[in-house]
Short mmCIF file of C-alpha atoms in Angstrom, two decimals:
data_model
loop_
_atom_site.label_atom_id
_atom_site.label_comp_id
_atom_site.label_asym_id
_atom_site.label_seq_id
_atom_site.Cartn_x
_atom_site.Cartn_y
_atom_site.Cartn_z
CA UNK A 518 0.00 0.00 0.00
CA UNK A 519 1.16 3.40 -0.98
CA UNK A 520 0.11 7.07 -0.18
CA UNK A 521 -0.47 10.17 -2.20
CA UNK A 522 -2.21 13.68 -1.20
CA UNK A 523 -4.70 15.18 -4.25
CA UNK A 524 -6.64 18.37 -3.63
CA UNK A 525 -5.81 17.94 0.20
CA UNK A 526 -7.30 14.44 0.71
CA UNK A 527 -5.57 11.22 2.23
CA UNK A 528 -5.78 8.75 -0.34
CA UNK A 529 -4.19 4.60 0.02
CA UNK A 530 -3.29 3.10 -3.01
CA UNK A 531 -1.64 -0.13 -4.40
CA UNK A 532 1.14 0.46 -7.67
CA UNK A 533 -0.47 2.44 -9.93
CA UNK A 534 -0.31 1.73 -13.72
CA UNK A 535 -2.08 3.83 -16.18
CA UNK A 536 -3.01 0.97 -18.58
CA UNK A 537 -5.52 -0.43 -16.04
CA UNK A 538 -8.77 0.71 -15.22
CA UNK A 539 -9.24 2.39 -11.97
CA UNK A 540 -11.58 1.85 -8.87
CA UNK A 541 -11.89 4.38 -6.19
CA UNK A 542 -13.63 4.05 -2.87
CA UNK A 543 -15.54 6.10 -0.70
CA UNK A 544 -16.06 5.63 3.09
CA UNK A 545 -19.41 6.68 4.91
CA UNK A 546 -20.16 8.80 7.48
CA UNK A 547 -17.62 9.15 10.09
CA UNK A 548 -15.37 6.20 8.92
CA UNK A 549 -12.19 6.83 6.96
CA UNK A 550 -10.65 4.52 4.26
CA UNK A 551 -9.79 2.08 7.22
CA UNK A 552 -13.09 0.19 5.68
CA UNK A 553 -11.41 -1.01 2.94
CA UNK A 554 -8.17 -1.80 3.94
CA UNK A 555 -8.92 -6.05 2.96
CA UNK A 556 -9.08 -4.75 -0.56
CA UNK A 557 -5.16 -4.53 -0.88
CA UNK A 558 -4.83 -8.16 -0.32
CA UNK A 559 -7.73 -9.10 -2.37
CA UNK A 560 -7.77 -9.77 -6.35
CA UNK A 561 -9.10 -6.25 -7.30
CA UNK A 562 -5.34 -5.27 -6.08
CA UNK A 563 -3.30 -7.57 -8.79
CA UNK A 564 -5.58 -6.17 -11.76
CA UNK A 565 -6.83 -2.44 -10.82
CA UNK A 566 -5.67 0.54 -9.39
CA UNK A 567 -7.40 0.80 -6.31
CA UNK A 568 -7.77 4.55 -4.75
CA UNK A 569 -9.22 4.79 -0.95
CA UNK A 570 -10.05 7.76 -0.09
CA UNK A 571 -10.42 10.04 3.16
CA UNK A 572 -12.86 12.53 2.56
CA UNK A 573 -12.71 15.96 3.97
CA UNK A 574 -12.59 16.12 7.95
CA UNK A 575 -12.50 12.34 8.46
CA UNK A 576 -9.99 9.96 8.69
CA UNK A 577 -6.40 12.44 8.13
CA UNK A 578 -7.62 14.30 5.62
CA UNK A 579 -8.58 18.11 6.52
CA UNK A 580 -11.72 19.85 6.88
CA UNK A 581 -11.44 21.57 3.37
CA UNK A 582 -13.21 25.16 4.02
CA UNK A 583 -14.16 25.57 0.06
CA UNK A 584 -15.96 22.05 -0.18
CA UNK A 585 -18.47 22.19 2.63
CA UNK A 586 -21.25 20.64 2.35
CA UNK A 587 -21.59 16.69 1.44
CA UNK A 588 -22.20 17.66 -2.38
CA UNK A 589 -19.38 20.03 -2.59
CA UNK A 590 -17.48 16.36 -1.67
CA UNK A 591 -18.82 15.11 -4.60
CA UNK A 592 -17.89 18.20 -6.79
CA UNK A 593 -14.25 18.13 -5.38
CA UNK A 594 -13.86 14.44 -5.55
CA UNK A 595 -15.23 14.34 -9.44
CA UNK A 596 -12.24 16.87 -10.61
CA UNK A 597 -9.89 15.04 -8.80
CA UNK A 598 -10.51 11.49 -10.18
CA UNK A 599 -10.89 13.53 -13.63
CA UNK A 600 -7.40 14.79 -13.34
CA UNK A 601 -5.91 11.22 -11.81
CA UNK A 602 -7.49 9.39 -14.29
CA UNK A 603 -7.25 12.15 -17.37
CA UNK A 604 -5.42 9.71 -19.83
CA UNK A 605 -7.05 6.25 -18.50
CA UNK A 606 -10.39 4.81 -19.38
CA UNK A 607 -13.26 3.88 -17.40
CA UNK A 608 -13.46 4.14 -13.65
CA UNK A 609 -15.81 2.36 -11.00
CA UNK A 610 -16.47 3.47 -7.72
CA UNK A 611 -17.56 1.83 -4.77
CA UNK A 612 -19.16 4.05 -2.12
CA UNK A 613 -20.89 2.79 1.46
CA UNK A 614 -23.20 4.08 3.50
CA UNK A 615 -24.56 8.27 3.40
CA UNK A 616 -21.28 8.16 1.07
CA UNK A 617 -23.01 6.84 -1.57
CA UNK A 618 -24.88 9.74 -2.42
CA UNK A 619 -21.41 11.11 -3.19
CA UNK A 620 -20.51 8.52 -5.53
CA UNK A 621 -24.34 8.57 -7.33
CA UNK A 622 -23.40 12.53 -7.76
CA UNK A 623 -19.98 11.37 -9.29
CA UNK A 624 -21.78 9.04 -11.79
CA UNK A 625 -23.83 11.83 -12.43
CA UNK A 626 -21.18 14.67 -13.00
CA UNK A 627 -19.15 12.12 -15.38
CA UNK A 628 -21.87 9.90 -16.74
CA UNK A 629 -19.47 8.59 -19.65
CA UNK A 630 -16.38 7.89 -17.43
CA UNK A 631 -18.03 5.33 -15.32
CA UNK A 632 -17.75 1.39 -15.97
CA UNK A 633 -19.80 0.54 -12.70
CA UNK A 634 -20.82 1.88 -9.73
CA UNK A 635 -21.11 -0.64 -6.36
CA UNK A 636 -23.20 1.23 -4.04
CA UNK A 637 -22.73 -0.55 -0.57
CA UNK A 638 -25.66 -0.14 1.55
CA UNK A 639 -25.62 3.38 0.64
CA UNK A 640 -28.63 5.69 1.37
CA UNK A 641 -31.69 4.87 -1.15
CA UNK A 642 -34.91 6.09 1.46
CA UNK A 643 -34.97 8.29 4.63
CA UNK A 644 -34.65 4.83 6.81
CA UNK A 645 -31.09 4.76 5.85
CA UNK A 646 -29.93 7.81 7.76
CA UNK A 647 -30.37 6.16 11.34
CA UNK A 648 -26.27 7.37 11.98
CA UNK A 649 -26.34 10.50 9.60
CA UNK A 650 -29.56 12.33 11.01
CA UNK A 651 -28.08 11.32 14.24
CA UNK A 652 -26.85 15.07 14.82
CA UNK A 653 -29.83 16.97 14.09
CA UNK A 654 -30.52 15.90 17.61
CA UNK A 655 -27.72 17.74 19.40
CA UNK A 656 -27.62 21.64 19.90
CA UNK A 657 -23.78 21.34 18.87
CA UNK A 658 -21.42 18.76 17.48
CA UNK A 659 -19.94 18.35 20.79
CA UNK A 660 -22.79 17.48 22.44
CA UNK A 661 -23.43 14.75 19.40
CA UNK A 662 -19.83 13.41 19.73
CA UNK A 663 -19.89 12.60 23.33
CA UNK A 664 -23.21 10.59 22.80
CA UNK A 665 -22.44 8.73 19.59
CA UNK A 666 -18.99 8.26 21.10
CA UNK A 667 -19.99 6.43 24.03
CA UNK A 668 -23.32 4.40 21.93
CA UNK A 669 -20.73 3.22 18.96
CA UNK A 670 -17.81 1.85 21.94
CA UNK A 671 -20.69 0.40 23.38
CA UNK A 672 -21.22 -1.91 19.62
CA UNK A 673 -17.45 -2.27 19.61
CA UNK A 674 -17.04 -4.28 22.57
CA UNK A 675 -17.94 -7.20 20.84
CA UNK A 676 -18.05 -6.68 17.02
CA UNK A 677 -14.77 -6.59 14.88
CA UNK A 678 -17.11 -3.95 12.36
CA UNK A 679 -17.47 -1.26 15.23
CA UNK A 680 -14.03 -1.48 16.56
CA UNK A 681 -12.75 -0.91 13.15
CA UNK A 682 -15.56 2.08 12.89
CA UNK A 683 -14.69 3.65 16.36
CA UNK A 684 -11.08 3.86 15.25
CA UNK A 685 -12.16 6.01 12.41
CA UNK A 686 -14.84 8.20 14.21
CA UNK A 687 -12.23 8.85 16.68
CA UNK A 688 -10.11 10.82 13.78
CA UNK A 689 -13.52 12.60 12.27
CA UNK A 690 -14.04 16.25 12.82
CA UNK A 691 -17.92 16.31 15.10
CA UNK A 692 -18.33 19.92 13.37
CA UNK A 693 -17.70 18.00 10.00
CA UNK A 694 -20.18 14.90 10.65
CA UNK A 695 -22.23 17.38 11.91
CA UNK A 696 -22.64 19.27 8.66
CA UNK A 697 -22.99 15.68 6.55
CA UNK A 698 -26.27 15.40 8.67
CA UNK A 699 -27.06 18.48 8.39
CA UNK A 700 -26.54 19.08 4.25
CA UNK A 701 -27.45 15.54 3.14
CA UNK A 702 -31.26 16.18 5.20
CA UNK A 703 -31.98 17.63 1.38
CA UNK A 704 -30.99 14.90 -0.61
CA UNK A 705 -32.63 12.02 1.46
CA UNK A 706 -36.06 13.45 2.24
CA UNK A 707 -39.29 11.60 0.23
CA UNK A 708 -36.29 9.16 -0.61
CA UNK A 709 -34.72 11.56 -3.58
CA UNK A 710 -31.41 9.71 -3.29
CA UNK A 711 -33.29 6.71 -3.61
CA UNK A 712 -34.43 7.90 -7.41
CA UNK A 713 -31.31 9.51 -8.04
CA UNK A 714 -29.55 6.03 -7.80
CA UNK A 715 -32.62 4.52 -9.45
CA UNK A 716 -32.17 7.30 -12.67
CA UNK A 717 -28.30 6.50 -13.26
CA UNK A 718 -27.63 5.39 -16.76
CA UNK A 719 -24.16 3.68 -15.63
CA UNK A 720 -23.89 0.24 -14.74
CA UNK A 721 -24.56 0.05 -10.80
CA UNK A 722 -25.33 -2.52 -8.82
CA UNK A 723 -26.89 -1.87 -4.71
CA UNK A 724 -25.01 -4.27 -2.36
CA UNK A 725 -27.15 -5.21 0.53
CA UNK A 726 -27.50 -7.52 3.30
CA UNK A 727 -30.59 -8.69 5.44
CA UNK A 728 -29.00 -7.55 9.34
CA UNK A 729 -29.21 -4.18 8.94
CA UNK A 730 -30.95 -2.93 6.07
CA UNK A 731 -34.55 -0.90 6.74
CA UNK A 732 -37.21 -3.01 5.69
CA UNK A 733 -38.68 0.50 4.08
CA UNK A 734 -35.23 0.22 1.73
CA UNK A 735 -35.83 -3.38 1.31
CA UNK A 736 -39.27 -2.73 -0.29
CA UNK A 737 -37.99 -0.06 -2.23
CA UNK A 738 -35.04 -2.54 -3.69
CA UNK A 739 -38.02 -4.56 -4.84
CA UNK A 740 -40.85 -1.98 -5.61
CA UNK A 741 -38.16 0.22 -8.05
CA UNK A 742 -36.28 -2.88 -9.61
CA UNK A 743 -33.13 -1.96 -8.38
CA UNK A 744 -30.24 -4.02 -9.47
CA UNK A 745 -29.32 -5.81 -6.45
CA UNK A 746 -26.69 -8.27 -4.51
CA UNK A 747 -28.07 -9.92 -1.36
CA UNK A 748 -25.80 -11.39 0.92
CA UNK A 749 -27.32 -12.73 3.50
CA UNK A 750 -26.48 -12.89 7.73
CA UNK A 751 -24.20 -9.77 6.95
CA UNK A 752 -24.67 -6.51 8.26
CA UNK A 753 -23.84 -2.95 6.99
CA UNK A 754 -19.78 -3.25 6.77
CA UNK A 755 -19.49 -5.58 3.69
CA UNK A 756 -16.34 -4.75 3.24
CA UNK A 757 -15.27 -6.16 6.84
CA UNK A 758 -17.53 -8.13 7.22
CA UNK A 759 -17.70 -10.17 4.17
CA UNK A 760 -14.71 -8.85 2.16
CA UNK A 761 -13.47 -11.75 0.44
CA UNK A 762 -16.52 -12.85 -1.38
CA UNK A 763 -17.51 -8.83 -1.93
CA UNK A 764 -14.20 -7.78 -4.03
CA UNK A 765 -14.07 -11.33 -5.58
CA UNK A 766 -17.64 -10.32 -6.58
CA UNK A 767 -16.41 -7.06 -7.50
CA UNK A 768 -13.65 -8.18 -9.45
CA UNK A 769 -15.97 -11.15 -11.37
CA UNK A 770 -19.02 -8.27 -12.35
CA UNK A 771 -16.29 -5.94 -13.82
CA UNK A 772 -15.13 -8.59 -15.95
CA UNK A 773 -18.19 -10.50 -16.55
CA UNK A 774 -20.93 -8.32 -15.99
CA UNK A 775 -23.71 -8.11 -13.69
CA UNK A 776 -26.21 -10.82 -15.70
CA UNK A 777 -24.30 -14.13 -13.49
CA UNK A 778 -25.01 -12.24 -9.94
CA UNK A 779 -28.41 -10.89 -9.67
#
């Protein structure tokens, strides 16, 4: 694993080759590119150029003061992998959780530069925000860190997916998760994110499993058609939880399409 700095963010990569297509990943809300880290020993490592990201304020990347909001991520992130990528071909993404809104806003800004997009349990109806609305409860961040603190070491204790979480939100900025909850509120309400995902013309695939995700998300998998993986008895980390088979997936739908795995 290797490390490079673009427009101010953290990113973890393997050897980079510009013949290969690339895949970059995005982290959700409060995590940091820790989430991924089984992906440099898997197969997407020997024939991609993997980029994991941390986004603004999380993980060691900055709070950058001219990208605030959770769409100005999006905006930053899209000239970046633009730039990286300038003289390559296609690009996928992979995005989890409230992060996936900024990889469906990628997809959107550079609809002709995507190959697929995995969207990993990423926000499709207002159910999905039970950790991002979290701080629209709290008169300040610091009031919201101290609780969500103290509930997420609570989970930690005894699963491997929280300790690895509570390592990241320990690094995240509370006035920076704060104003994810705060300027994604927008983009979730009556589900838009949801149709958003639903309206991509890339090829994009939602990654689920049956633990954790809403039943109203669940209905709306079903009730939209959404292209779909189900893995069941897994919860929301995929990649931690279940990372083998997920970037052997990953790796197989690239190459083979999504037909076999649906």
């Amino acid at each position: 694993m290797k490390i490079k700095i673009l427009g101010d963010l953290f990113i973890r990569h393997n050897e980079i080759d510009k013949n290969r297509e690339s895949i970059w990943f995005l982290h959700g809300f409060a995590d940091s590119g820790l989430a991924y880290m089984e992906v440099f020993d898997s197969s997407l490592s020997i024939e991609f150029n993997l980029y994991v990201v941390d986004l603004p304020g999380f993980g060691v990347s900055p709070v950058n003061i001219d990208y605030l909001s959770i769409k100005e991520h999006a905006n930053l992130l899209s000239e970046i992998i633009k730039k990286e990528t300038e003289n390559g071909g296609k690009v996928s993404i992979v995005a989890h959780s409230i992060g996936a809104l900024i990889g469906t806003w990628i997809c959107e800004n550079q609809p002709n530069k995507i190959n697929y997009y995995f969207n990993i349990e990423g926000n499709l109806t207002e159910a999905d925000s039970y950790f991002s609305s979290k701080p629209l409860n709290f008169k300040t961040a610091e009031d919201f860190i101290k609780s969500f603190e103290a509930e997420i070491f609570e989970y930690a204790i005894k699963n491997e997916q929280y300790r690895r979480y509570y390592s990241s939100l320990r690094f995240a900025v509370p006035e920076e998760m704060r104003n994810w909850g705060i300027t994604s509120q927008e983009h979730v309400k009556n589900n838009k994110c949801g149709f958003e995902f639903k309206n991509l013309n890339c090829n994009k695939v939602y990654i689920w499993g049956d633990l954790d995700t809403p039943k109203e998300t669940q209905e709306f998998i079903k009730v939209h058609d959404i292209p779909n993986k189900l893995y069941r008895e897994i919860g929301h980390w995929h990649m931690i939880e279940n990372s083998k088979t997920l970037y052997t997936d990953i790796n197989n739908i690239i190459k083979n399409g999504l037909e076999q795995f649906v």
